[in-house]
mmCIF file of C-alpha atoms and ligand atoms in Angstrom:
data_model
loop_
_atom_site.group_PDB
_atom_site.id
_atom_site.type_symbol
_atom_site.label_atom_id
_atom_site.label_comp_id
_atom_site.label_asym_id
_atom_site.label_seq_id
_atom_site.Cartn_x
_atom_site.Cartn_y
_atom_site.Cartn_z
ATOM 1 C CA UNK A 1 -10.737 117.671 173.246
ATOM 2 C CA UNK A 2 -8.045 115.938 175.257
ATOM 3 C CA UNK A 3 -5.726 113.757 173.194
ATOM 4 C CA UNK A 4 -6.101 110.102 174.154
ATOM 5 C CA UNK A 5 -3.173 107.714 173.901
ATOM 6 C CA UNK A 6 -4.089 104.809 171.674
ATOM 7 C CA UNK A 7 -2.930 102.083 174.066
ATOM 8 C CA UNK A 8 -0.641 100.124 171.767
ATOM 9 C CA UNK A 9 1.821 97.454 172.827
ATOM 10 C CA UNK A 10 3.991 97.302 169.726
ATOM 11 C CA UNK A 11 1.461 96.558 167.009
ATOM 12 C CA UNK A 12 -1.129 95.138 169.416
ATOM 13 C CA UNK A 13 -3.987 96.559 171.485
ATOM 14 C CA UNK A 14 -5.786 99.662 170.219
ATOM 15 C CA UNK A 15 -9.522 100.360 170.052
ATOM 16 C CA UNK A 16 -11.614 98.362 167.596
ATOM 17 C CA UNK A 17 -15.128 99.220 168.697
ATOM 18 C CA UNK A 18 -18.393 100.488 167.235
ATOM 19 C CA UNK A 19 -18.946 104.246 166.978
ATOM 20 C CA UNK A 20 -21.587 104.035 169.744
ATOM 21 C CA UNK A 21 -18.906 103.066 172.281
ATOM 22 C CA UNK A 22 -16.037 105.278 171.151
ATOM 23 C CA UNK A 23 -17.042 108.389 173.122
ATOM 24 C CA UNK A 24 -17.611 106.450 176.341
ATOM 25 C CA UNK A 25 -14.407 104.429 176.038
ATOM 26 C CA UNK A 26 -12.441 107.639 175.544
ATOM 27 C CA UNK A 27 -14.203 109.276 178.531
ATOM 28 C CA UNK A 28 -13.089 106.250 180.546
ATOM 29 C CA UNK A 29 -9.520 106.553 179.247
ATOM 30 C CA UNK A 30 -9.432 110.236 180.202
ATOM 31 C CA UNK A 31 -10.918 109.561 183.656
ATOM 32 C CA UNK A 32 -8.418 106.777 184.270
ATOM 33 C CA UNK A 33 -5.531 108.985 183.129
ATOM 34 C CA UNK A 34 -6.677 111.586 185.676
ATOM 35 C CA UNK A 35 -7.390 109.351 188.700
ATOM 36 C CA UNK A 36 -4.311 107.189 188.162
ATOM 37 C CA UNK A 37 -2.208 110.202 189.179
ATOM 38 C CA UNK A 38 -4.576 111.369 191.919
ATOM 39 C CA UNK A 39 -3.038 110.602 195.345
ATOM 40 C CA UNK A 40 -6.479 110.667 196.991
ATOM 41 C CA UNK A 41 -7.822 108.011 194.587
ATOM 42 C CA UNK A 42 -4.731 105.855 195.103
ATOM 43 C CA UNK A 43 -4.991 106.191 198.902
ATOM 44 C CA UNK A 44 -8.681 105.203 198.831
ATOM 45 C CA UNK A 45 -7.879 102.202 196.628
ATOM 46 C CA UNK A 46 -5.012 101.093 198.869
ATOM 47 C CA UNK A 47 -7.295 101.250 201.920
ATOM 48 C CA UNK A 48 -9.883 99.070 200.142
ATOM 49 C CA UNK A 49 -7.211 96.593 198.983
ATOM 50 C CA UNK A 50 -5.764 96.327 202.483
ATOM 51 C CA UNK A 51 -8.838 96.547 204.714
ATOM 52 C CA UNK A 52 -11.373 94.751 202.517
ATOM 53 C CA UNK A 53 -9.431 92.407 200.233
ATOM 54 C CA UNK A 54 -6.791 91.534 202.857
ATOM 55 C CA UNK A 55 -3.628 92.794 201.155
ATOM 56 C CA UNK A 56 -0.704 92.625 201.087
ATOM 57 C CA UNK A 57 -0.887 88.931 200.215
ATOM 58 C CA UNK A 58 1.847 86.719 201.664
ATOM 59 C CA UNK A 59 4.929 85.568 199.764
ATOM 60 C CA UNK A 60 5.236 82.067 201.174
ATOM 61 C CA UNK A 61 8.416 79.939 201.057
ATOM 62 C CA UNK A 62 7.452 76.399 199.989
ATOM 63 C CA UNK A 63 10.167 74.553 201.873
ATOM 64 C CA UNK A 64 8.994 70.967 201.360
ATOM 65 C CA UNK A 65 8.300 71.390 197.676
ATOM 66 C CA UNK A 66 11.685 73.099 197.156
ATOM 67 C CA UNK A 67 13.493 70.241 198.936
ATOM 68 C CA UNK A 68 11.570 67.472 197.186
ATOM 69 C CA UNK A 69 12.051 68.941 193.689
ATOM 70 C CA UNK A 70 15.734 69.338 194.519
ATOM 71 C CA UNK A 71 16.516 72.584 192.696
ATOM 72 C CA UNK A 72 15.428 76.210 192.966
ATOM 73 C CA UNK A 73 13.871 77.714 196.095
ATOM 74 C CA UNK A 74 10.131 78.092 195.445
ATOM 75 C CA UNK A 75 8.005 80.970 196.740
ATOM 76 C CA UNK A 76 4.237 81.277 196.243
ATOM 77 C CA UNK A 77 2.540 84.654 195.956
ATOM 78 C CA UNK A 78 -0.710 83.907 197.778
ATOM 79 C CA UNK A 79 -3.433 85.692 195.776
ATOM 80 C CA UNK A 80 -5.618 82.726 196.767
ATOM 81 C CA UNK A 81 -5.872 84.275 200.237
ATOM 82 C CA UNK A 82 -7.584 87.458 198.999
ATOM 83 C CA UNK A 83 -11.260 88.047 199.803
ATOM 84 C CA UNK A 84 -13.389 86.140 197.228
ATOM 85 C CA UNK A 85 -10.476 83.777 196.663
ATOM 86 C CA UNK A 86 -8.479 85.138 193.735
ATOM 87 C CA UNK A 87 -6.587 88.067 192.224
ATOM 88 C CA UNK A 88 -9.782 89.276 190.481
ATOM 89 C CA UNK A 89 -10.721 91.523 193.417
ATOM 90 C CA UNK A 90 -7.627 93.751 192.814
ATOM 91 C CA UNK A 91 -8.965 94.841 189.439
ATOM 92 C CA UNK A 92 -12.618 94.975 190.464
ATOM 93 C CA UNK A 93 -11.940 97.309 193.409
ATOM 94 C CA UNK A 94 -9.927 99.627 191.131
ATOM 95 C CA UNK A 95 -12.477 99.757 188.317
ATOM 96 C CA UNK A 96 -15.480 100.145 190.604
ATOM 97 C CA UNK A 97 -13.878 102.965 192.562
ATOM 98 C CA UNK A 98 -13.212 104.654 189.210
ATOM 99 C CA UNK A 99 -16.802 104.003 188.061
ATOM 100 C CA UNK A 100 -18.091 105.669 191.228
ATOM 101 C CA UNK A 101 -15.883 108.700 190.636
ATOM 102 C CA UNK A 102 -17.322 108.882 187.103
ATOM 103 C CA UNK A 103 -20.823 109.002 188.605
ATOM 104 C CA UNK A 104 -21.900 105.541 187.435
ATOM 105 C CA UNK A 105 -24.698 103.876 189.403
ATOM 106 C CA UNK A 106 -24.727 100.534 187.622
ATOM 107 C CA UNK A 107 -22.067 98.026 186.543
ATOM 108 C CA UNK A 108 -22.142 95.057 184.219
ATOM 109 C CA UNK A 109 -19.578 92.267 183.917
ATOM 110 C CA UNK A 110 -18.932 89.104 181.953
ATOM 111 C CA UNK A 111 -17.887 85.917 183.680
ATOM 112 C CA UNK A 112 -16.790 82.424 182.650
ATOM 113 C CA UNK A 113 -16.428 80.214 185.707
ATOM 114 C CA UNK A 114 -18.032 82.916 187.815
ATOM 115 C CA UNK A 115 -14.980 84.155 189.737
ATOM 116 C CA UNK A 116 -14.983 87.616 188.142
ATOM 117 C CA UNK A 117 -18.778 87.790 188.406
ATOM 118 C CA UNK A 118 -18.627 86.972 192.117
ATOM 119 C CA UNK A 119 -15.873 89.556 192.715
ATOM 120 C CA UNK A 120 -17.893 92.217 190.862
ATOM 121 C CA UNK A 121 -21.136 91.347 192.681
ATOM 122 C CA UNK A 122 -19.221 91.468 195.986
ATOM 123 C CA UNK A 123 -17.814 94.960 195.439
ATOM 124 C CA UNK A 124 -21.176 96.139 194.041
ATOM 125 C CA UNK A 125 -22.749 95.111 197.351
ATOM 126 C CA UNK A 126 -19.966 96.874 199.260
ATOM 127 C CA UNK A 127 -20.383 100.101 197.298
ATOM 128 C CA UNK A 128 -24.175 100.009 196.891
ATOM 129 C CA UNK A 129 -24.040 99.856 193.081
ATOM 130 C CA UNK A 130 -26.518 97.949 190.898
ATOM 131 C CA UNK A 131 -24.877 94.900 189.251
ATOM 132 C CA UNK A 132 -25.786 92.642 186.324
ATOM 133 C CA UNK A 133 -23.586 89.747 185.218
ATOM 134 C CA UNK A 134 -23.545 88.106 181.775
ATOM 135 C CA UNK A 135 -22.657 84.429 181.750
ATOM 136 C CA UNK A 136 -22.920 81.758 179.048
ATOM 137 C CA UNK A 137 -25.819 79.345 179.573
ATOM 138 C CA UNK A 138 -23.420 76.393 179.511
ATOM 139 C CA UNK A 139 -21.391 78.056 182.275
ATOM 140 C CA UNK A 140 -24.444 78.889 184.433
ATOM 141 C CA UNK A 141 -25.284 75.162 184.335
ATOM 142 C CA UNK A 142 -21.685 74.112 185.134
ATOM 143 C CA UNK A 143 -21.244 76.738 187.873
ATOM 144 C CA UNK A 144 -24.623 76.805 189.589
ATOM 145 C CA UNK A 145 -23.043 77.549 192.973
ATOM 146 C CA UNK A 146 -21.401 80.758 191.714
ATOM 147 C CA UNK A 147 -24.671 81.836 190.062
ATOM 148 C CA UNK A 148 -26.428 81.512 193.421
ATOM 149 C CA UNK A 149 -23.565 83.334 195.157
ATOM 150 C CA UNK A 150 -23.952 86.315 192.820
ATOM 151 C CA UNK A 151 -27.709 86.329 193.462
ATOM 152 C CA UNK A 152 -27.092 86.224 197.224
ATOM 153 C CA UNK A 153 -24.883 89.283 196.783
ATOM 154 C CA UNK A 154 -27.769 91.074 195.082
ATOM 155 C CA UNK A 155 -26.665 90.779 191.434
ATOM 156 C CA UNK A 156 -28.833 89.810 188.478
ATOM 157 C CA UNK A 157 -27.366 87.030 186.319
ATOM 158 C CA UNK A 158 -28.202 86.773 182.599
ATOM 159 C CA UNK A 159 -27.699 83.336 181.003
ATOM 160 C CA UNK A 160 -26.526 83.860 177.393
ATOM 161 C CA UNK A 161 -27.698 81.277 174.863
ATOM 162 C CA UNK A 162 -26.113 82.706 171.690
ATOM 163 C CA UNK A 163 -23.059 81.081 170.042
ATOM 164 C CA UNK A 164 -21.545 78.334 172.147
ATOM 165 C CA UNK A 165 -23.079 79.772 175.336
ATOM 166 C CA UNK A 166 -19.662 80.312 176.927
ATOM 167 C CA UNK A 167 -17.312 83.148 177.919
ATOM 168 C CA UNK A 168 -16.763 84.765 174.514
ATOM 169 C CA UNK A 169 -20.551 84.981 174.037
ATOM 170 C CA UNK A 170 -20.917 86.525 177.500
ATOM 171 C CA UNK A 171 -18.343 89.196 176.501
ATOM 172 C CA UNK A 172 -20.287 89.896 173.275
ATOM 173 C CA UNK A 173 -23.528 90.278 175.235
ATOM 174 C CA UNK A 174 -21.935 92.569 177.828
ATOM 175 C CA UNK A 175 -20.415 94.781 175.094
ATOM 176 C CA UNK A 176 -23.823 95.091 173.394
ATOM 177 C CA UNK A 177 -25.505 95.929 176.679
ATOM 178 C CA UNK A 178 -22.858 98.570 177.410
ATOM 179 C CA UNK A 179 -23.275 100.156 173.955
ATOM 180 C CA UNK A 180 -27.026 100.448 174.586
ATOM 181 C CA UNK A 181 -26.676 102.076 178.033
ATOM 182 C CA UNK A 182 -23.436 103.991 178.615
ATOM 183 C CA UNK A 183 -24.794 106.954 180.575
ATOM 184 C CA UNK A 184 -25.194 105.261 183.970
ATOM 185 C CA UNK A 185 -23.278 102.005 183.345
ATOM 186 C CA UNK A 186 -19.627 100.942 183.559
ATOM 187 C CA UNK A 187 -18.485 97.639 182.056
ATOM 188 C CA UNK A 188 -16.060 95.976 184.496
ATOM 189 C CA UNK A 189 -13.903 93.869 182.150
ATOM 190 C CA UNK A 190 -12.307 91.012 184.069
ATOM 191 C CA UNK A 191 -8.942 90.601 182.361
ATOM 192 C CA UNK A 192 -6.288 92.421 180.326
ATOM 193 C CA UNK A 193 -8.451 92.418 177.218
ATOM 194 C CA UNK A 194 -10.842 94.646 175.309
ATOM 195 C CA UNK A 195 -10.272 98.121 173.860
ATOM 196 C CA UNK A 196 -7.854 100.656 175.365
ATOM 197 C CA UNK A 197 -7.803 101.668 178.242
ATOM 198 C CA UNK A 198 -8.802 98.237 179.633
ATOM 199 C CA UNK A 199 -5.558 96.262 178.992
ATOM 200 C CA UNK A 200 -3.467 99.058 180.547
ATOM 201 C CA UNK A 201 -5.871 99.837 183.380
ATOM 202 C CA UNK A 202 -6.377 96.204 184.411
ATOM 203 C CA UNK A 203 -2.584 95.671 184.216
ATOM 204 C CA UNK A 204 -2.013 98.640 186.512
ATOM 205 C CA UNK A 205 -4.601 97.430 189.053
ATOM 206 C CA UNK A 206 -3.075 93.917 189.037
ATOM 207 C CA UNK A 207 0.542 95.131 189.173
ATOM 208 C CA UNK A 208 0.150 95.396 192.964
ATOM 209 C CA UNK A 209 1.036 91.665 192.854
ATOM 210 C CA UNK A 210 4.585 92.208 191.554
ATOM 211 C CA UNK A 211 5.055 95.486 193.440
ATOM 212 C CA UNK A 212 4.573 93.539 196.676
ATOM 213 C CA UNK A 213 6.341 90.357 195.513
ATOM 214 C CA UNK A 214 9.495 92.202 194.388
ATOM 215 C CA UNK A 215 9.819 93.995 197.735
ATOM 216 C CA UNK A 216 8.959 90.808 199.663
ATOM 217 C CA UNK A 217 11.562 88.616 197.929
ATOM 218 C CA UNK A 218 14.281 91.275 198.366
ATOM 219 C CA UNK A 219 13.346 91.565 202.046
ATOM 220 C CA UNK A 220 13.351 87.775 202.534
ATOM 221 C CA UNK A 221 16.420 86.798 200.485
ATOM 222 C CA UNK A 222 18.234 89.961 199.384
ATOM 223 C CA UNK A 223 18.010 88.982 195.730
ATOM 224 C CA UNK A 224 15.724 88.790 192.722
ATOM 225 C CA UNK A 225 14.174 85.550 191.433
ATOM 226 C CA UNK A 226 15.511 83.639 188.421
ATOM 227 C CA UNK A 227 11.942 83.255 187.177
ATOM 228 C CA UNK A 228 8.372 84.416 187.785
ATOM 229 C CA UNK A 229 5.743 81.879 186.697
ATOM 230 C CA UNK A 230 1.983 82.487 186.308
ATOM 231 C CA UNK A 231 -0.982 80.970 184.482
ATOM 232 C CA UNK A 232 -2.497 82.835 181.523
ATOM 233 C CA UNK A 233 -6.130 83.054 180.484
ATOM 234 C CA UNK A 234 -6.765 86.628 179.356
ATOM 235 C CA UNK A 235 -3.497 87.367 181.108
ATOM 236 C CA UNK A 236 -4.328 89.612 184.091
ATOM 237 C CA UNK A 237 -2.755 87.698 186.975
ATOM 238 C CA UNK A 238 0.310 86.990 184.821
ATOM 239 C CA UNK A 239 0.870 90.591 183.739
ATOM 240 C CA UNK A 240 0.282 91.664 187.352
ATOM 241 C CA UNK A 241 2.925 89.207 188.527
ATOM 242 C CA UNK A 242 5.381 90.166 185.730
ATOM 243 C CA UNK A 243 5.004 93.925 185.520
ATOM 244 C CA UNK A 244 7.447 95.211 188.148
ATOM 245 C CA UNK A 245 10.060 92.652 187.042
ATOM 246 C CA UNK A 246 10.033 93.638 183.347
ATOM 247 C CA UNK A 247 13.053 95.962 183.769
ATOM 248 C CA UNK A 248 14.969 93.265 185.701
ATOM 249 C CA UNK A 249 16.375 91.668 182.557
ATOM 250 C CA UNK A 250 17.747 88.578 184.330
ATOM 251 C CA UNK A 251 14.333 87.579 185.683
ATOM 252 C CA UNK A 252 12.633 85.137 183.292
ATOM 253 C CA UNK A 253 8.892 85.765 182.904
ATOM 254 C CA UNK A 254 6.966 82.594 182.072
ATOM 255 C CA UNK A 255 3.252 82.376 181.245
ATOM 256 C CA UNK A 256 1.492 78.987 181.370
ATOM 257 C CA UNK A 257 -1.353 78.485 178.917
ATOM 258 C CA UNK A 258 -3.973 75.742 178.900
ATOM 259 C CA UNK A 259 -2.938 73.020 176.444
ATOM 260 C CA UNK A 260 -6.089 71.032 177.385
ATOM 261 C CA UNK A 261 -5.930 67.538 175.914
ATOM 262 C CA UNK A 262 -2.684 68.390 174.105
ATOM 263 C CA UNK A 263 -1.404 71.441 172.270
ATOM 264 C CA UNK A 264 -1.653 69.560 168.944
ATOM 265 C CA UNK A 265 -5.313 68.636 169.462
ATOM 266 C CA UNK A 266 -8.386 70.816 168.813
ATOM 267 C CA UNK A 267 -9.234 70.660 172.511
ATOM 268 C CA UNK A 268 -6.899 73.333 173.880
ATOM 269 C CA UNK A 269 -6.729 77.063 174.654
ATOM 270 C CA UNK A 270 -3.011 77.706 174.002
ATOM 271 C CA UNK A 271 -3.350 81.058 172.221
ATOM 272 C CA UNK A 272 0.366 81.854 171.961
ATOM 273 C CA UNK A 273 1.226 78.492 170.491
ATOM 274 C CA UNK A 274 -1.844 77.868 168.347
ATOM 275 C CA UNK A 275 -3.277 81.337 167.708
ATOM 276 C CA UNK A 276 -2.680 84.001 165.070
ATOM 277 C CA UNK A 277 -3.087 87.765 164.824
ATOM 278 C CA UNK A 278 -6.664 88.982 164.648
ATOM 279 C CA UNK A 279 -9.145 91.596 165.844
ATOM 280 C CA UNK A 280 -11.870 90.627 168.318
ATOM 281 C CA UNK A 281 -13.470 91.991 171.471
ATOM 282 C CA UNK A 282 -12.180 95.488 170.713
ATOM 283 C CA UNK A 283 -8.469 94.723 170.419
ATOM 284 C CA UNK A 284 -5.779 93.563 168.004
ATOM 285 C CA UNK A 285 -4.116 90.544 169.581
ATOM 286 C CA UNK A 286 -3.648 86.814 169.111
ATOM 287 C CA UNK A 287 -6.677 84.536 168.885
ATOM 288 C CA UNK A 288 -7.398 80.914 168.166
ATOM 289 C CA UNK A 289 -9.113 81.037 164.781
ATOM 290 C CA UNK A 290 -10.324 78.617 162.152
ATOM 291 C CA UNK A 291 -9.236 78.699 158.496
ATOM 292 C CA UNK A 292 -11.788 81.460 157.732
ATOM 293 C CA UNK A 293 -10.574 83.733 160.521
ATOM 294 C CA UNK A 294 -13.573 82.901 162.720
ATOM 295 C CA UNK A 295 -12.905 82.540 166.451
ATOM 296 C CA UNK A 296 -12.605 78.796 167.050
ATOM 297 C CA UNK A 297 -13.990 76.894 170.055
ATOM 298 C CA UNK A 298 -11.430 76.388 172.824
ATOM 299 C CA UNK A 299 -11.223 73.896 175.649
ATOM 300 C CA UNK A 300 -9.535 73.535 179.041
ATOM 301 C CA UNK A 301 -10.390 71.671 182.231
ATOM 302 C CA UNK A 302 -10.029 75.123 183.780
ATOM 303 C CA UNK A 303 -12.940 77.462 182.986
ATOM 304 C CA UNK A 304 -10.765 80.487 183.879
ATOM 305 C CA UNK A 305 -8.227 79.701 181.118
ATOM 306 C CA UNK A 306 -10.871 78.766 178.552
ATOM 307 C CA UNK A 307 -10.655 81.993 176.460
ATOM 308 C CA UNK A 308 -9.739 82.091 172.729
ATOM 309 C CA UNK A 309 -7.586 85.237 173.064
ATOM 310 C CA UNK A 310 -4.860 86.791 175.208
ATOM 311 C CA UNK A 311 -4.095 90.335 176.337
ATOM 312 C CA UNK A 312 -2.139 92.397 173.760
ATOM 313 C CA UNK A 313 0.741 93.226 176.127
ATOM 314 C CA UNK A 314 1.613 89.523 176.405
ATOM 315 C CA UNK A 315 1.819 89.212 172.601
ATOM 316 C CA UNK A 316 4.191 92.174 172.578
ATOM 317 C CA UNK A 317 6.335 90.786 175.430
ATOM 318 C CA UNK A 318 6.616 87.507 173.513
ATOM 319 C CA UNK A 319 7.510 89.262 170.258
ATOM 320 C CA UNK A 320 10.338 91.244 171.828
ATOM 321 C CA UNK A 321 11.566 88.095 173.585
ATOM 322 C CA UNK A 322 10.949 89.415 177.110
ATOM 323 C CA UNK A 323 8.435 86.740 178.194
ATOM 324 C CA UNK A 324 8.034 83.040 177.366
ATOM 325 C CA UNK A 325 4.807 81.069 177.077
ATOM 326 C CA UNK A 326 4.425 77.330 177.602
ATOM 327 C CA UNK A 327 1.482 74.939 177.289
ATOM 328 C CA UNK A 328 0.360 72.771 180.210
ATOM 329 C CA UNK A 329 -2.128 69.936 179.644
ATOM 330 C CA UNK A 330 -5.155 69.030 181.789
ATOM 331 C CA UNK A 331 -3.298 65.921 182.996
ATOM 332 C CA UNK A 332 -0.260 67.925 184.089
ATOM 333 C CA UNK A 333 -2.435 70.545 185.821
ATOM 334 C CA UNK A 334 -4.448 67.932 187.740
ATOM 335 C CA UNK A 335 -1.223 66.204 188.842
ATOM 336 C CA UNK A 336 0.105 69.573 190.052
ATOM 337 C CA UNK A 337 -3.201 70.342 191.843
ATOM 338 C CA UNK A 338 -2.727 67.126 193.849
ATOM 339 C CA UNK A 339 1.030 67.621 194.284
ATOM 340 C CA UNK A 340 0.840 71.061 195.924
ATOM 341 C CA UNK A 341 -2.066 69.874 198.116
ATOM 342 C CA UNK A 342 -0.011 66.967 199.492
ATOM 343 C CA UNK A 343 3.341 68.796 199.638
ATOM 344 C CA UNK A 344 2.261 72.169 201.008
ATOM 345 C CA UNK A 345 -1.308 71.759 202.270
ATOM 346 C CA UNK A 346 -2.608 74.240 199.705
ATOM 347 C CA UNK A 347 -5.620 73.494 197.512
ATOM 348 C CA UNK A 348 -5.105 76.011 194.714
ATOM 349 C CA UNK A 349 -7.300 76.872 191.744
ATOM 350 C CA UNK A 350 -6.961 74.532 188.762
ATOM 351 C CA UNK A 351 -5.937 77.655 186.782
ATOM 352 C CA UNK A 352 -3.033 78.279 189.186
ATOM 353 C CA UNK A 353 -2.125 74.570 189.050
ATOM 354 C CA UNK A 354 -1.033 75.168 185.437
ATOM 355 C CA UNK A 355 1.720 77.429 186.814
ATOM 356 C CA UNK A 356 2.579 74.941 189.580
ATOM 357 C CA UNK A 357 2.960 72.211 186.920
ATOM 358 C CA UNK A 358 5.589 74.275 185.140
ATOM 359 C CA UNK A 359 7.393 74.978 188.415
ATOM 360 C CA UNK A 360 7.640 71.194 188.869
ATOM 361 C CA UNK A 361 9.488 71.016 185.530
ATOM 362 C CA UNK A 362 11.627 74.131 185.973
ATOM 363 C CA UNK A 363 12.798 73.891 189.601
ATOM 364 C CA UNK A 364 14.977 70.763 189.159
ATOM 365 C CA UNK A 365 16.780 72.446 186.229
ATOM 366 C CA UNK A 366 17.876 75.379 188.408
ATOM 367 C CA UNK A 367 20.526 75.607 191.126
ATOM 368 C CA UNK A 368 19.687 75.566 194.842
ATOM 369 C CA UNK A 369 20.640 79.216 195.228
ATOM 370 C CA UNK A 370 18.157 80.314 192.560
ATOM 371 C CA UNK A 371 14.575 81.405 193.256
ATOM 372 C CA UNK A 372 11.245 80.876 191.511
ATOM 373 C CA UNK A 373 8.202 82.998 192.370
ATOM 374 C CA UNK A 374 4.977 81.269 191.344
ATOM 375 C CA UNK A 375 1.748 83.248 191.426
ATOM 376 C CA UNK A 376 -1.102 81.316 193.043
ATOM 377 C CA UNK A 377 -3.933 83.220 191.346
ATOM 378 C CA UNK A 378 -6.751 81.605 193.325
ATOM 379 C CA UNK A 379 -7.966 78.973 195.740
ATOM 380 C CA UNK A 380 -9.320 75.638 194.620
ATOM 381 C CA UNK A 381 -12.525 74.983 196.585
ATOM 382 C CA UNK A 382 -14.510 75.623 193.383
ATOM 383 C CA UNK A 383 -12.565 72.890 191.564
ATOM 384 C CA UNK A 384 -12.664 70.015 194.041
ATOM 385 C CA UNK A 385 -15.786 68.347 192.567
ATOM 386 C CA UNK A 386 -14.421 68.561 188.995
ATOM 387 C CA UNK A 387 -11.057 67.093 190.027
ATOM 388 C CA UNK A 388 -12.844 64.243 191.793
ATOM 389 C CA UNK A 389 -14.827 63.596 188.604
ATOM 390 C CA UNK A 390 -11.611 63.705 186.568
ATOM 391 C CA UNK A 391 -10.261 60.945 188.837
ATOM 392 C CA UNK A 392 -13.477 58.960 188.501
ATOM 393 C CA UNK A 393 -14.640 59.674 192.072
ATOM 394 C CA UNK A 394 -18.317 60.529 192.635
ATOM 395 C CA UNK A 395 -18.703 62.925 195.576
ATOM 396 C CA UNK A 396 -22.412 63.618 194.920
ATOM 397 C CA UNK A 397 -21.832 67.266 193.967
HETATM 398 C C1 PLP B 401 -9.973 84.277 186.088
HETATM 399 C C2 PLP B 401 -8.866 83.490 186.659
HETATM 400 C C3 PLP B 401 -7.672 83.238 185.937
HETATM 401 C C4 PLP B 401 -7.477 83.637 184.508
HETATM 402 O O1 PLP B 401 -7.551 84.999 184.236
HETATM 403 P P1 PLP B 401 -6.260 85.885 183.952
HETATM 404 O O2 PLP B 401 -6.838 87.182 183.500
HETATM 405 O O3 PLP B 401 -5.452 85.213 182.898
HETATM 406 O O4 PLP B 401 -5.518 86.005 185.220
HETATM 407 C C5 PLP B 401 -6.648 82.558 186.573
HETATM 408 N N1 PLP B 401 -6.779 82.115 187.845
HETATM 409 C C6 PLP B 401 -7.905 82.327 188.558
HETATM 410 C C7 PLP B 401 -7.972 81.793 189.962
HETATM 411 C C8 PLP B 401 -8.980 83.016 188.001
HETATM 412 O O5 PLP B 401 -10.102 83.213 188.720
#
């Protein structure tokens, strides 16, 4: 039997899964190890990313915002312009191409707000693969439009009523379903979480963001940025935006977590600041837990950041002092959502607005010849009704 690397980032990561899944997860790790180095696979994936998802995404110089904040020059990496409206498609195309190579005819996925579910249903339609999506009942009610979108794309959506009926329960349900039917089914995990090889594989598929951004900023300015800023839920868009800058020691890497109603309240999802080491969803990482070590309920205005854990590589990067993590409140994110709309004519996802909010704080502290790259993980059409409600405006959604 081929020796499988355990997928550790320092002390974090690993494979904490039931016996029933171990063989399949290791088959996946071996298949990924093989196809990752297969030029034909990489060429096929690049064609899909370019022709279907619309890559490379632009690195856009935000001139007005840079001038008005009066400090660093701000560039946005426009993942919001990808097909289906976020970075999620980068990972989904990679995993589904791999699943096809492994002979799978069916995929399952979990989704919170529905962005990952929509991306998976989209690529399933493209590739002619059967697709079932697990989504908390509370989320299917909150995100009825995305549920209908997935159905339009031919996917079956399961509303999960166990636990709090939200994302973590959808992940539990998807893991159980996978354990009961591994032969024809691949589980498309939507972020840098879960057992090895997922955190590494999803990181690699998302690292196209920083591969492009690094070349684009050097081409545009001849130098590297002072900082790269991205929002963090499970951590996939952030690790994708950081990865190819990790060896550039002078580039600060800054992840923005959801501090909800305040990092000191119980209504937050700031895992780095409020979490502790634990084992959940197949990995050793940081999680927001109660006094008994149970996963605690989390909250954010942004459904995409509303996850009680974070990818293990981020915990390692924080421990070795290579990346920093900051909390951004709902109020700050909504202000930033409106700010970038008025300054740059971009309605970004409320998740991404958490990163924009930190750029508003950081840019004035830096010199005019310094550069910030901010990853815009997604577009904000899905959030407009919720922002209106937040401002007390009824738009009859
Ligand atoms: C899902 C999502 C996120 C959060 O997920 P990460 O894995 O942390 O990137 C952020 N932004 C958008 C637009 C999303 O759809």
